[in-house]
Coordinates of N, CA, C and O in Angstrom, one line a residue:
D1 N 106.3 21.7 107.8 CA 107.3 20.6 107.6 C 108.7 21.1 107.9 O 109.5 20.4 108.5
E2 N 109.0 22.4 107.6 CA 110.3 23.0 108.0 C 110.5 22.9 109.5 O 111.6 22.8 109.9
F3 N 109.4 23.1 110.2 CA 109.5 23.2 111.7 C 110.1 21.9 112.2 O 110.9 21.9 113.1
N4 N 109.6 20.7 111.7 CA 110.1 19.5 112.2 C 111.3 18.9 111.5 O 111.7 17.8 111.7
G5 N 111.9 19.7 110.6 CA 113.2 19.3 110.0 C 113.1 18.5 108.7 O 114.1 18.0 108.2
L6 N 111.9 18.3 108.2 CA 111.8 17.6 107.0 C 112.5 18.3 105.8 O 112.5 19.5 105.8
L7 N 113.0 17.5 104.9 CA 113.7 18.1 103.8 C 112.7 18.5 102.7 O 111.7 17.8 102.5
S8 N 113.0 19.5 101.9 CA 112.2 19.9 100.8 C 112.4 18.8 99.6 O 113.4 18.1 99.7
E9 N 111.6 18.8 98.6 CA 111.8 17.9 97.5 C 113.1 18.1 96.8 O 113.8 17.2 96.5
K10 N 113.5 19.4 96.7 CA 114.8 19.7 96.1 C 116.0 19.2 97.0 O 116.9 18.6 96.5
E11 N 115.9 19.3 98.3 CA 116.9 18.8 99.2 C 116.9 17.3 99.2 O 118.0 16.7 99.2
V12 N 115.8 16.6 99.1 CA 115.7 15.1 99.0 C 116.4 14.7 97.7 O 117.2 13.7 97.7
E13 N 116.2 15.4 96.6 CA 116.8 15.0 95.4 C 118.4 15.2 95.4 O 119.1 14.3 95.0
K14 N 118.8 16.3 96.1 CA 120.2 16.5 96.3 C 120.8 15.4 97.1 O 121.9 14.9 96.8
L15 N 120.1 15.0 98.2 CA 120.6 13.9 99.1 C 120.7 12.6 98.3 O 121.7 11.9 98.5
R16 N 119.7 12.3 97.5 CA 119.8 11.1 96.7 C 121.0 11.0 95.8 O 121.7 10.0 95.7
T17 N 121.3 12.2 95.2 CA 122.5 12.3 94.3 C 123.7 12.1 95.1 O 124.6 11.3 94.7
I18 N 123.8 12.7 96.3 CA 125.0 12.6 97.1 C 125.2 11.1 97.5 O 126.3 10.6 97.5
L19 N 124.1 10.5 98.0 CA 124.2 9.1 98.4 C 124.6 8.1 97.3 O 125.5 7.3 97.5
K20 N 123.9 8.3 96.2 CA 124.2 7.4 95.0 C 125.7 7.6 94.6 O 126.4 6.6 94.3
T21 N 126.1 8.8 94.5 CA 127.5 9.1 94.0 C 128.5 8.5 95.1 O 129.5 7.9 94.7
G22 N 128.2 8.8 96.3 CA 129.1 8.3 97.4 C 129.2 6.8 97.4 O 130.3 6.2 97.6
F23 N 128.1 6.1 97.2 CA 128.0 4.7 97.2 C 128.8 4.1 96.0 O 129.6 3.2 96.1
R24 N 128.5 4.7 94.9 CA 129.1 4.3 93.6 C 130.7 4.5 93.7 O 131.4 3.7 93.1
K25 N 131.1 5.6 94.3 CA 132.5 5.9 94.4 C 133.2 5.2 95.6 O 134.4 5.5 95.9
N26 N 132.4 4.4 96.3 CA 132.9 3.7 97.5 C 133.5 4.7 98.6 O 134.5 4.4 99.2
Q27 N 132.8 5.8 98.8 CA 133.2 6.8 99.8 C 132.9 6.3 101.2 O 132.0 5.5 101.4
T28 N 133.7 6.8 102.1 CA 133.5 6.4 103.5 C 132.2 7.2 104.0 O 131.8 8.2 103.4
I29 N 131.7 6.8 105.2 CA 130.6 7.5 105.9 C 131.0 8.9 106.1 O 130.2 9.8 105.8
R30 N 132.2 9.2 106.5 CA 132.7 10.6 106.8 C 132.7 11.4 105.5 O 132.4 12.6 105.5
Q31 N 133.1 10.8 104.4 CA 133.1 11.5 103.1 C 131.7 11.9 102.7 O 131.4 13.0 102.3
I32 N 130.8 10.9 102.8 CA 129.4 11.2 102.5 C 128.8 12.2 103.4 O 128.1 13.2 103.0
E33 N 129.1 12.1 104.7 CA 128.6 13.1 105.7 C 129.1 14.5 105.3 O 128.3 15.4 105.4
S34 N 130.3 14.6 104.9 CA 130.9 15.9 104.5 C 130.2 16.5 103.3 O 129.8 17.7 103.3
E35 N 129.9 15.6 102.3 CA 129.1 16.1 101.1 C 127.7 16.6 101.5 O 127.3 17.6 101.0
I36 N 127.1 15.8 102.4 CA 125.8 16.3 102.9 C 125.9 17.6 103.6 O 125.1 18.5 103.2
N37 N 126.8 17.8 104.5 CA 127.0 19.0 105.2 C 127.3 20.2 104.3 O 126.8 21.3 104.5
D38 N 128.1 19.9 103.2 CA 128.5 21.0 102.3 C 127.4 21.4 101.3 O 127.4 22.5 100.8
N39 N 126.4 20.5 101.1 CA 125.4 20.8 100.1 C 123.9 20.9 100.6 O 123.1 21.3 99.8
I40 N 123.7 20.6 101.8 CA 122.3 20.7 102.3 C 122.3 21.3 103.7 O 123.1 20.9 104.6
A41 N 121.5 22.3 103.9 CA 121.4 23.0 105.2 C 120.4 22.2 106.1 O 119.2 22.5 106.1
L42 N 121.0 21.3 106.8 CA 120.1 20.4 107.6 C 119.6 21.2 108.8 O 120.3 22.0 109.4
R43 N 118.4 20.9 109.3 CA 117.8 21.4 110.5 C 117.6 20.3 111.5 O 117.6 19.1 111.1
D44 N 117.4 20.6 112.7 CA 117.0 19.6 113.7 C 115.8 18.8 113.2 O 114.9 19.4 112.7
R45 N 115.8 17.5 113.3 CA 114.7 16.6 112.9 C 113.9 16.3 114.2 O 114.5 15.6 115.0
I46 N 112.7 16.7 114.3 CA 111.9 16.5 115.5 C 110.7 15.6 115.1 O 110.0 15.9 114.2
T47 N 110.6 14.5 115.9 CA 109.5 13.6 115.8 C 108.8 13.5 117.1 O 109.2 14.1 118.1
D48 N 107.8 12.7 117.2 CA 107.0 12.5 118.4 C 107.9 11.8 119.5 O 107.7 12.0 120.7
T49 N 108.9 11.1 119.1 CA 109.7 10.3 120.0 C 111.1 10.7 120.2 O 111.8 10.3 121.1
S50 N 111.6 11.5 119.3 CA 113.1 11.9 119.4 C 113.4 13.2 118.6 O 112.6 13.7 117.8
T51 N 114.6 13.7 118.9 CA 115.1 14.8 118.1 C 116.5 14.5 117.7 O 117.3 14.1 118.5
I52 N 116.8 14.6 116.4 CA 118.2 14.5 115.9 C 118.7 15.9 115.6 O 118.1 16.6 114.8
S53 N 119.8 16.3 116.2 CA 120.3 17.6 116.0 C 120.8 17.8 114.6 O 121.3 16.8 114.0
A54 N 120.8 19.0 114.1 CA 121.3 19.3 112.8 C 122.8 18.9 112.8 O 123.3 18.5 111.7
E55 N 123.5 19.1 113.9 CA 125.0 18.8 113.9 C 125.3 17.3 113.7 O 126.3 17.0 113.1
T56 N 124.4 16.4 114.2 CA 124.7 15.0 114.0 C 123.9 14.3 112.9 O 124.1 13.2 112.6
R57 N 123.0 15.1 112.3 CA 122.1 14.5 111.3 C 122.7 14.0 110.1 O 122.4 13.0 109.6
A58 N 123.7 14.7 109.6 CA 124.4 14.3 108.3 C 125.1 12.9 108.5 O 125.0 12.0 107.7
N59 N 125.7 12.7 109.7 CA 126.3 11.4 110.0 C 125.2 10.3 110.1 O 125.4 9.2 109.6
A60 N 124.1 10.6 110.8 CA 123.1 9.6 110.9 C 122.5 9.3 109.6 O 122.2 8.1 109.3
I61 N 122.3 10.2 108.7 CA 121.8 10.0 107.3 C 122.8 9.1 106.6 O 122.4 8.1 105.9
A62 N 124.0 9.5 106.6 CA 125.1 8.8 105.8 C 125.1 7.3 106.3 O 125.2 6.4 105.5
R63 N 125.2 7.1 107.6 CA 125.2 5.8 108.1 C 124.0 4.9 107.8 O 124.1 3.8 107.3
T64 N 122.8 5.5 108.1 CA 121.6 4.8 107.9 C 121.4 4.4 106.4 O 121.0 3.3 106.0
E65 N 121.6 5.4 105.5 CA 121.3 5.2 104.1 C 122.4 4.2 103.5 O 122.0 3.5 102.6
T66 N 123.6 4.3 104.0 CA 124.6 3.3 103.5 C 124.2 1.9 103.9 O 124.3 1.0 103.0
V67 N 123.7 1.7 105.1 CA 123.2 0.4 105.5 C 122.0 0.0 104.6 O 121.9 -1.2 104.2
R68 N 121.1 0.9 104.4 CA 120.0 0.6 103.5 C 120.4 0.2 102.1 O 119.9 -0.9 101.6
L69 N 121.2 0.9 101.5 CA 121.7 0.6 100.1 C 122.5 -0.7 100.1 O 122.3 -1.5 99.2
A70 N 123.3 -1.0 101.1 CA 124.1 -2.2 101.2 C 123.2 -3.4 101.3 O 123.4 -4.4 100.6
N71 N 122.2 -3.3 102.2 CA 121.2 -4.4 102.3 C 120.4 -4.6 101.1 O 120.1 -5.8 100.8
E72 N 120.0 -3.6 100.4 CA 119.3 -3.7 99.2 C 120.1 -4.5 98.1 O 119.7 -5.4 97.4
G73 N 121.4 -4.1 98.0 CA 122.3 -4.7 97.1 C 122.5 -6.2 97.4 O 122.5 -7.0 96.6
L74 N 122.7 -6.5 98.7 CA 122.9 -7.9 99.2 C 121.6 -8.7 98.8 O 121.7 -9.8 98.3
K75 N 120.4 -8.1 99.1 CA 119.2 -8.8 98.8 C 119.1 -9.2 97.3 O 118.7 -10.3 96.9
D76 N 119.4 -8.2 96.5 CA 119.4 -8.4 95.0 C 120.4 -9.5 94.6 O 120.1 -10.4 93.8
L77 N 121.6 -9.5 95.2 CA 122.6 -10.5 94.9 C 122.1 -11.9 95.3 O 122.3 -12.8 94.6
Y78 N 121.5 -11.9 96.5 CA 121.0 -13.2 97.0 C 120.0 -13.8 96.1 O 119.9 -14.9 95.7
K79 N 119.0 -12.9 95.7 CA 117.9 -13.3 94.8 C 118.5 -13.8 93.4 O 118.0 -14.8 92.9
E80 N 119.5 -13.1 92.9 CA 120.1 -13.5 91.6 C 120.7 -14.9 91.7 O 120.8 -15.6 90.7
N81 N 121.2 -15.2 92.9 CA 121.8 -16.5 93.1 C 120.9 -17.5 93.8 O 121.4 -18.5 94.3
K82 N 119.6 -17.3 93.7 CA 118.6 -18.2 94.1 C 118.6 -18.6 95.6 O 118.3 -19.6 96.0
I83 N 119.1 -17.6 96.4 CA 119.1 -17.8 97.9 C 117.8 -17.4 98.4 O 117.3 -16.3 98.1
E84 N 117.1 -18.2 99.1 CA 115.7 -18.0 99.5 C 115.6 -17.5 101.0 O 114.6 -17.0 101.4
K85 N 116.7 -17.8 101.8 CA 116.6 -17.4 103.2 C 117.8 -16.5 103.6 O 118.8 -16.6 103.1
V86 N 117.5 -15.6 104.5 CA 118.5 -14.7 105.0 C 118.4 -14.7 106.6 O 117.4 -14.9 107.2
R87 N 119.6 -14.4 107.2 CA 119.7 -14.4 108.6 C 120.0 -12.9 109.0 O 120.8 -12.3 108.4
W88 N 119.3 -12.4 110.0 CA 119.5 -11.1 110.6 C 120.8 -11.1 111.3 O 121.0 -11.9 112.2
L89 N 121.7 -10.2 111.0 CA 123.0 -10.1 111.8 C 123.0 -8.7 112.4 O 123.1 -7.7 111.7
A90 N 123.0 -8.6 113.7 CA 123.1 -7.4 114.4 C 124.6 -7.2 114.8 O 125.3 -8.1 115.2
A91 N 125.0 -5.9 114.8 CA 126.3 -5.6 115.3 C 126.2 -5.4 116.8 O 125.8 -4.4 117.3
I92 N 126.5 -6.5 117.6 CA 126.2 -6.5 119.0 C 127.3 -5.7 119.8 O 128.5 -5.9 119.6
S93 N 126.8 -4.7 120.5 CA 127.7 -3.9 121.4 C 126.8 -3.2 122.4 O 125.5 -3.4 122.4
E94 N 127.3 -2.3 123.1 CA 126.5 -1.6 124.1 C 125.6 -0.6 123.4 O 124.6 -0.1 124.0
R95 N 125.8 -0.4 122.1 CA 124.9 0.5 121.3 C 123.8 -0.2 120.6 O 122.9 0.5 120.0
T96 N 123.7 -1.5 120.7 CA 122.7 -2.3 120.0 C 121.4 -2.1 120.7 O 121.3 -2.3 121.9
C97 N 120.3 -1.7 119.9 CA 119.0 -1.6 120.5 C 118.4 -2.9 120.8 O 118.7 -3.9 120.2
P98 N 117.4 -3.0 121.8 CA 116.8 -4.2 122.1 C 116.1 -4.9 120.9 O 116.1 -6.1 120.8
E99 N 115.5 -4.1 120.1 CA 114.8 -4.7 118.9 C 115.7 -5.4 118.0 O 115.5 -6.6 117.6
C100 N 116.9 -4.8 117.7 CA 117.9 -5.4 116.8 C 118.5 -6.6 117.5 O 118.8 -7.6 116.8
E101 N 118.8 -6.5 118.7 CA 119.4 -7.6 119.5 C 118.5 -8.8 119.5 O 118.9 -10.0 119.3
A102 N 117.1 -8.6 119.6 CA 116.2 -9.7 119.6 C 116.1 -10.4 118.2 O 115.8 -11.6 118.1
L103 N 116.3 -9.6 117.2 CA 116.3 -10.1 115.8 C 117.5 -10.9 115.4 O 117.5 -11.7 114.5
N104 N 118.6 -10.6 116.1 CA 119.9 -11.2 115.8 C 119.8 -12.7 115.7 O 119.3 -13.4 116.6
G105 N 120.2 -13.3 114.5 CA 120.2 -14.7 114.3 C 119.0 -15.3 113.7 O 118.9 -16.4 113.3
Q106 N 117.9 -14.5 113.7 CA 116.6 -15.0 113.2 C 116.7 -15.2 111.6 O 117.3 -14.4 111.0
V107 N 116.0 -16.2 111.1 CA 116.0 -16.5 109.7 C 114.7 -16.1 109.1 O 113.6 -16.4 109.7
F108 N 114.7 -15.5 107.9 CA 113.5 -15.0 107.2 C 113.6 -15.5 105.8 O 114.6 -15.6 105.2
N109 N 112.4 -15.6 105.2 CA 112.3 -15.9 103.7 C 112.6 -14.5 103.1 O 112.1 -13.5 103.5
I110 N 113.5 -14.6 102.1 CA 114.0 -13.3 101.5 C 112.8 -12.5 100.9 O 112.9 -11.3 100.8
N111 N 111.8 -13.2 100.4 CA 110.6 -12.5 99.8 C 109.7 -11.9 100.8 O 108.8 -11.1 100.4
E112 N 109.9 -12.2 102.1 CA 109.0 -11.6 103.1 C 109.4 -10.3 103.7 O 108.7 -9.7 104.5
I113 N 110.7 -9.9 103.4 CA 111.2 -8.7 104.0 C 111.5 -7.7 102.9 O 111.8 -8.0 101.7
S114 N 111.3 -6.4 103.2 CA 111.6 -5.3 102.2 C 111.8 -4.1 103.0 O 111.6 -4.0 104.2
V115 N 112.3 -3.0 102.3 CA 112.5 -1.7 103.0 C 111.1 -1.3 103.6 O 110.1 -1.3 102.9
G116 N 111.1 -0.9 104.8 CA 109.9 -0.5 105.5 C 109.1 -1.7 106.1 O 108.1 -1.5 106.8
N117 N 109.6 -2.9 105.8 CA 108.9 -4.1 106.3 C 109.9 -5.2 106.8 O 110.1 -6.2 106.2
G118 N 110.6 -4.8 107.9 CA 111.5 -5.8 108.5 C 112.9 -5.9 107.9 O 113.6 -6.9 108.2
Q119 N 113.3 -5.0 107.1 CA 114.6 -5.1 106.5 C 115.5 -4.0 107.1 O 115.1 -2.9 107.3
P120 N 116.8 -4.3 107.5 CA 117.6 -3.3 108.0 C 117.9 -2.2 107.0 O 117.9 -2.5 105.8
P121 N 118.0 -1.0 107.5 CA 118.0 -0.5 108.8 C 116.6 -0.3 109.4 O 115.7 0.2 108.7
L122 N 116.4 -0.7 110.6 CA 115.2 -0.5 111.3 C 115.0 0.9 111.8 O 113.9 1.3 112.1
H123 N 116.1 1.6 112.1 CA 116.0 2.9 112.7 C 117.3 3.6 112.3 O 118.2 3.1 111.7
S124 N 117.3 4.9 112.6 CA 118.5 5.7 112.4 C 119.7 5.1 113.1 O 119.6 4.7 114.2
N125 N 120.8 5.1 112.4 CA 122.1 4.6 112.8 C 122.1 3.1 113.1 O 123.0 2.5 113.7
C126 N 121.1 2.4 112.5 CA 121.1 0.9 112.6 C 122.3 0.3 111.9 O 122.7 0.8 110.8
R127 N 122.9 -0.7 112.5 CA 124.2 -1.3 111.9 C 123.9 -2.7 111.5 O 124.9 -3.5 111.3
C128 N 122.7 -3.2 111.4 CA 122.4 -4.5 111.1 C 122.5 -4.8 109.6 O 122.4 -3.9 108.8
S129 N 122.6 -6.1 109.3 CA 122.6 -6.5 107.9 C 122.0 -7.9 107.7 O 121.7 -8.6 108.7
L130 N 121.8 -8.3 106.5 CA 121.2 -9.6 106.2 C 122.3 -10.4 105.6 O 123.1 -10.0 104.7
I131 N 122.5 -11.7 106.1 CA 123.5 -12.6 105.5 C 122.7 -13.8 104.9 O 121.6 -14.2 105.4
S132 N 123.3 -14.4 103.9 CA 122.6 -15.5 103.2 C 122.6 -16.8 104.1 O 123.5 -17.0 104.9
V133 N 121.6 -17.5 103.9 CA 121.5 -18.9 104.6 C 121.5 -19.9 103.4 O 120.5 -19.9 102.6
V134 N 122.5 -20.7 103.3 CA 122.6 -21.7 102.3 C 122.3 -23.0 102.9 O 123.0 -23.4 103.8
V135 N 121.3 -23.7 102.3 CA 121.0 -25.1 102.9 C 121.4 -26.2 101.9 O 121.6 -26.0 100.7

């Protein structure tokens, strides 16, 4: 596991604490990235399809997990307010991946999507979010 850059259980727990604290304190991506770099010795993350270098990994984690937490919070808020539908909103630019661009504007039942099942972020550095659809 160390070879492909996976974090140990202790490192994952440290990361969770950094992310929760950063989100709770409304820290910027750069501040969270700095906390990750200061507290976790990241290694290159190697998968079958890509490699994320140790140098850029803290930023990718901070961005991706902030998007994940923000979308989870939005989904909870929408459910509390009886909103049943959400629209996929992609940040359209030259950096937008084809999958996110194709999902842009599509409407989903809020109960049909979840983390790991069609909810942003779909990938590392994903900048998509869910917005409420009020009918």
